[in-house]
Amino acid sequence: MPSDANTAPANAAATRHTFEFTGTAGEMWPIVLKNLLLNIITLSFYRFWGRTNVRRYLWSNVRFMGDPLEYTGRGGELFVGFLIVTVVVFLPLVGLLTWAQALMARGEPFGFILFSAGYLLLLWLAPLGLYRAFKYRMSRTRWRGVRGAQTESGVRYATEFFFYTILTVFTAGLLLPFMEAKLYTQETNNRRFGTGRFSFSGSSGPLYSAFLISYALVVGGYVLVFVIAGNLAKLGFVAILGLYLFLGLAFAIYELAKLKHFWNSTKFEGAEFVFNGEIGELIKLYLGNILLTLVTLGIAYPIAQMRVVRFMTEHLVLVGQINLAAVTQSTEAEPGFGEGLAEGFDMGTI
Amino acid sequence: MRLNARYFDGSNLEGQTVDLDLSPSLAVIRPVAGRGVLPAIPSSKLFEIHRSADGNRVDLGVADNHDIHLMVEGAGVAAYIDTALPALGVEAAAQKRHASVRLLAIAGGVLAVLVIAFLQLERLVPVLVPLESERALGERLMEGFVESSDAVCTNQVGRAALTRMVNRLSPEGTLPIPLTVWVTKSDWVNAFAMPGGQIVIFDGLIQKAQSPDEVAGVLAHEMGHVEHRHALRRLVRAAGIGFLASMVSGGVVGDVSQQLLVMTFSREMEEEADTAALKTLASAGIASDGFAAFFERLAAEDNESDPESLLAGSTLESLLATHPLSKERANKIRSQPPLQSISPALDETAWQALKGICSPQQAKMDDS
Ligand SMILES: [Zn+2]
């Protein structure tokens, strides 16, 4: 079971390190609109710099122990990452898939094998891209001049993700908590701040009760829809929207369990994180973000991201003593460019 | 004025308390504990990471050294810093401008190379895709087309006339791929070449034509597309451009730019097909006048915009839209040297048979 604030030293009040968010929508909107305008003018090429502007604003408004984070990434680094990955990964892959399709059109079984291999490769590349994006973001995050790091190349992460995904699919999704806990373990144990280490001691066990409730609600929701309406196509747009909303909210139960268990079992240099959000607050956050994004046709997405950051800072504390003098600058190499692979999978969105 | 600040240089998370002396040129930093002196920082390199809403706190960074953070606290420090450092920016923009210009130039170059490479990709088609593959692809495509339409014209006498015309234009072995020519029941005045030697002519075109030479001209033109494998090249180009455009724009302008580039480049192909058609007509001993006349007549009718033939006008557009008749194109066709011996593409009987290719069988109806 997760350890919590009770296991912290008796003088916990003195060693409760809080996060704070000082940003406002009023300050974010000009950034969002400037990015939108420049994206239109540059046929969306500006997005790398736009994303950087948003991050710089978000990071600088997060305060831990009173001091702000600094985002040191550059738009150019994201752009170079995008170009490199396009040339090295995506163009050859598209070539391969096209060739495979041509072979399939000729009725050659080898074409099918090649095509499947190409798609499986994508399933491996996507998590690799995700991990590389973690790596880039951590390395560009500074607090008190010290930078974060994510060790390892992401190959092991992508490989585990690949096999767990296949397992999860074959077990009708029931292995999802197991998979997510495994991946979170790897993610967290490879995370550093300076020489300080993060560590995760949880497992998937505590997630299952919440997961099964969410799972039952989702399955039940679908069954209900099929019984009542015959099939989804017969439902109107509003009804389908309602269904998706219900499914999303049903999964909020699991999401909350994950946030709690994952954070409450995560340590940084002996100090323990405590997450204290409740289901109502999480649903409010989700509903607000869905509405905000839908109404503005996605333009306000950075505002939605800001609400997530604010939510996290409000509900997360680090409890315990940290020997600040002992945490020194990271010696991990900093990636020179960023996130191209994640960008290709449309994941480099924060 | 001396400012109280906390100074971090990335060596650890604890930092130290310092006195900060700001002037427009230099930030001098003295540890309060009084051990040694910290390196001064040129003020031009300072930038603001964040300032609190109440103006009582400003967090400073250094443009070329992110290890250093200076947290300045005290009543009214923001206002003081603004007077002491009027040039302070949110980011040291000037520092980075040089680097970004160079980067942008490199990126632009890479992108240009990428675009050019993509547009040239189709030129590899003849090298990379074997003819058998193209033929198989064409057959696969036409299978779907023939199955889905009951409009394929099968009048035997008409088909025989068409075969005669095809054989005259393209005797065995002159094309790299064997031809399959389909006629479909449609009022469209158009014809197109699919990959793998598959040519489709709409009956509307045959009805619109005033002589067999006109049909032969269009057919020869489509054969030109087959000879140069334009259909497959166009597919490759469209796929390439679509991919590139969606990578670049995230899907926003993909469709528009794709359309634009595919359109403009197909003119080059049209010219290639024309050149091939003229050669084909010449070696078959068919006058190219019909070819030119047909396009010119369509263009003239299109311009008339006869209100009665509103429907005809819009269907006429199709052939002209895919084969825009430029002055140069018409002139080129017109300026062919006269041939020594010419004869009509089909004799009168065969021509009438071709006109009836979409009518029901007159003779016994064996198989369809
Ligand atoms: Zn043409």
PDB file of C-alpha atoms in Angstrom, chain A residues 142-246:
ATOM      1  CA  ARG A 142      15.730  24.223 -14.282  1.00  0.00           C
ATOM      2  CA  TRP A 143      15.066  24.972 -10.667  1.00  0.00           C
ATOM      3  CA  ARG A 144      17.584  27.043  -8.747  1.00  0.00           C
ATOM      4  CA  GLY A 145      19.901  26.623 -11.711  1.00  0.00           C
ATOM      5  CA  VAL A 146      19.939  22.847 -11.460  1.00  0.00           C
ATOM      6  CA  ARG A 147      18.465  20.874 -14.340  1.00  0.00           C
ATOM      7  CA  GLY A 148      16.398  17.728 -14.474  1.00  0.00           C
ATOM      8  CA  ALA A 149      17.247  14.588 -16.377  1.00  0.00           C
ATOM      9  CA  GLN A 150      15.701  11.384 -17.597  1.00  0.00           C
ATOM     10  CA  THR A 151      18.289   8.635 -17.851  1.00  0.00           C
ATOM     11  CA  GLU A 152      18.395   5.808 -20.409  1.00  0.00           C
ATOM     12  CA  SER A 153      17.647   6.117 -24.095  1.00  0.00           C
ATOM     13  CA  GLY A 154      14.026   5.001 -23.996  1.00  0.00           C
ATOM     14  CA  VAL A 155      14.671   1.792 -25.945  1.00  0.00           C
ATOM     15  CA  ARG A 156      13.864  -0.384 -22.935  1.00  0.00           C
ATOM     16  CA  TYR A 157      10.787   1.736 -22.215  1.00  0.00           C
ATOM     17  CA  ALA A 158       9.543   1.441 -25.790  1.00  0.00           C
ATOM     18  CA  THR A 159      10.160  -2.300 -25.851  1.00  0.00           C
ATOM     19  CA  GLU A 160       8.269  -2.849 -22.602  1.00  0.00           C
ATOM     20  CA  PHE A 161       5.476  -0.590 -23.817  1.00  0.00           C
ATOM     21  CA  PHE A 162       5.296  -2.586 -27.031  1.00  0.00           C
ATOM     22  CA  PHE A 163       4.921  -5.966 -25.357  1.00  0.00           C
ATOM     23  CA  TYR A 164       2.644  -4.768 -22.573  1.00  0.00           C
ATOM     24  CA  THR A 165       0.366  -3.141 -25.130  1.00  0.00           C
ATOM     25  CA  ILE A 166       0.030  -6.399 -27.021  1.00  0.00           C
ATOM     26  CA  LEU A 167      -0.639  -8.253 -23.756  1.00  0.00           C
ATOM     27  CA  THR A 168      -3.199  -5.631 -22.745  1.00  0.00           C
ATOM     28  CA  VAL A 169      -5.018  -5.901 -26.048  1.00  0.00           C
ATOM     29  CA  PHE A 170      -5.161  -9.690 -25.765  1.00  0.00           C
ATOM     30  CA  THR A 171      -6.588  -9.457 -22.242  1.00  0.00           C
ATOM     31  CA  ALA A 172      -9.362  -7.052 -23.267  1.00  0.00           C
ATOM     32  CA  GLY A 173      -7.663  -4.165 -21.513  1.00  0.00           C
ATOM     33  CA  LEU A 174      -7.573  -5.828 -18.102  1.00  0.00           C
ATOM     34  CA  LEU A 175      -3.794  -5.543 -17.887  1.00  0.00           C
ATOM     35  CA  LEU A 176      -3.877  -1.771 -18.318  1.00  0.00           C
ATOM     36  CA  PRO A 177      -3.127  -0.911 -14.654  1.00  0.00           C
ATOM     37  CA  PHE A 178      -0.325  -3.480 -14.640  1.00  0.00           C
ATOM     38  CA  MET A 179       1.152  -1.967 -17.795  1.00  0.00           C
ATOM     39  CA  GLU A 180       0.826   1.596 -16.585  1.00  0.00           C
ATOM     40  CA  ALA A 181       2.382   0.828 -13.204  1.00  0.00           C
ATOM     41  CA  LYS A 182       5.313  -0.948 -14.861  1.00  0.00           C
ATOM     42  CA  LEU A 183       5.940   1.939 -17.229  1.00  0.00           C
ATOM     43  CA  TYR A 184       5.499   4.529 -14.505  1.00  0.00           C
ATOM     44  CA  THR A 185       8.049   2.671 -12.394  1.00  0.00           C
ATOM     45  CA  GLN A 186      10.610   2.870 -15.147  1.00  0.00           C
ATOM     46  CA  GLU A 187       9.781   6.485 -15.953  1.00  0.00           C
ATOM     47  CA  THR A 188      10.089   7.551 -12.316  1.00  0.00           C
ATOM     48  CA  ASN A 189      13.144   5.564 -11.345  1.00  0.00           C
ATOM     49  CA  ASN A 190      15.000   7.059 -14.293  1.00  0.00           C
ATOM     50  CA  ARG A 191      14.025  10.588 -13.356  1.00  0.00           C
ATOM     51  CA  ARG A 192      16.539  12.899 -11.735  1.00  0.00           C
ATOM     52  CA  PHE A 193      16.730  16.407 -10.536  1.00  0.00           C
ATOM     53  CA  GLY A 194      20.384  17.308 -10.510  1.00  0.00           C
ATOM     54  CA  THR A 195      21.928  14.327  -8.764  1.00  0.00           C
ATOM     55  CA  GLY A 196      18.727  13.858  -6.767  1.00  0.00           C
ATOM     56  CA  ARG A 197      16.742  10.752  -7.553  1.00  0.00           C
ATOM     57  CA  PHE A 198      13.066  10.052  -7.892  1.00  0.00           C
ATOM     58  CA  SER A 199      11.884   6.594  -6.978  1.00  0.00           C
ATOM     59  CA  PHE A 200       8.622   4.709  -7.148  1.00  0.00           C
ATOM     60  CA  SER A 201       7.771   1.877  -4.783  1.00  0.00           C
ATOM     61  CA  GLY A 202       4.169   1.175  -5.771  1.00  0.00           C
ATOM     62  CA  SER A 203       2.583  -1.549  -7.878  1.00  0.00           C
ATOM     63  CA  SER A 204      -0.557  -2.093  -9.873  1.00  0.00           C
ATOM     64  CA  GLY A 205      -2.407  -3.948  -7.062  1.00  0.00           C
ATOM     65  CA  PRO A 206      -3.952  -0.900  -5.353  1.00  0.00           C
ATOM     66  CA  LEU A 207      -5.209   0.383  -8.707  1.00  0.00           C
ATOM     67  CA  TYR A 208      -7.393  -2.572  -9.528  1.00  0.00           C
ATOM     68  CA  SER A 209     -10.490  -1.850  -7.441  1.00  0.00           C
ATOM     69  CA  ALA A 210     -10.871   1.606  -9.018  1.00  0.00           C
ATOM     70  CA  PHE A 211      -9.930   0.267 -12.422  1.00  0.00           C
ATOM     71  CA  LEU A 212     -12.573  -2.442 -12.315  1.00  0.00           C
ATOM     72  CA  ILE A 213     -15.256   0.089 -11.368  1.00  0.00           C
ATOM     73  CA  SER A 214     -14.265   2.305 -14.298  1.00  0.00           C
ATOM     74  CA  TYR A 215     -14.024  -0.705 -16.551  1.00  0.00           C
ATOM     75  CA  ALA A 216     -17.475  -1.968 -15.538  1.00  0.00           C
ATOM     76  CA  LEU A 217     -18.995   1.484 -16.066  1.00  0.00           C
ATOM     77  CA  VAL A 218     -17.445   1.788 -19.517  1.00  0.00           C
ATOM     78  CA  VAL A 219     -18.500  -1.684 -20.597  1.00  0.00           C
ATOM     79  CA  GLY A 220     -21.918  -1.162 -19.006  1.00  0.00           C
ATOM     80  CA  GLY A 221     -22.286   2.177 -20.768  1.00  0.00           C
ATOM     81  CA  TYR A 222     -21.573   0.617 -24.133  1.00  0.00           C
ATOM     82  CA  VAL A 223     -23.921  -2.305 -23.521  1.00  0.00           C
ATOM     83  CA  LEU A 224     -26.664   0.080 -22.469  1.00  0.00           C
ATOM     84  CA  VAL A 225     -26.237   2.138 -25.604  1.00  0.00           C
ATOM     85  CA  PHE A 226     -26.364  -0.937 -27.804  1.00  0.00           C
ATOM     86  CA  VAL A 227     -29.444  -2.277 -26.059  1.00  0.00           C
ATOM     87  CA  ILE A 228     -31.306   1.018 -26.173  1.00  0.00           C
ATOM     88  CA  ALA A 229     -30.281   2.416 -29.517  1.00  0.00           C
ATOM     89  CA  GLY A 230     -29.207  -0.657 -31.440  1.00  0.00           C
ATOM     90  CA  ASN A 231     -26.041   0.988 -32.549  1.00  0.00           C
ATOM     91  CA  LEU A 232     -24.080   4.172 -32.202  1.00  0.00           C
ATOM     92  CA  ALA A 233     -24.890   5.474 -35.655  1.00  0.00           C
ATOM     93  CA  LYS A 234     -28.547   5.847 -34.746  1.00  0.00           C
ATOM     94  CA  LEU A 235     -27.716   8.182 -31.902  1.00  0.00           C
ATOM     95  CA  GLY A 236     -27.612  11.878 -32.500  1.00  0.00           C
ATOM     96  CA  PHE A 237     -24.484  13.960 -32.115  1.00  0.00           C
ATOM     97  CA  VAL A 238     -25.491  15.140 -28.646  1.00  0.00           C
ATOM     98  CA  ALA A 239     -26.140  11.603 -27.457  1.00  0.00           C
ATOM     99  CA  ILE A 240     -22.761  10.437 -28.735  1.00  0.00           C
ATOM    100  CA  LEU A 241     -21.094  13.404 -27.076  1.00  0.00           C
ATOM    101  CA  GLY A 242     -22.932  12.509 -23.890  1.00  0.00           C
ATOM    102  CA  LEU A 243     -21.719   8.939 -24.142  1.00  0.00           C
ATOM    103  CA  TYR A 244     -18.111   9.990 -24.564  1.00  0.00           C
ATOM    104  CA  LEU A 245     -18.475  12.380 -21.669  1.00  0.00           C
ATOM    105  CA  PHE A 246     -19.834   9.552 -19.542  1.00  0.00           C
TER     106      PHE A 246
END
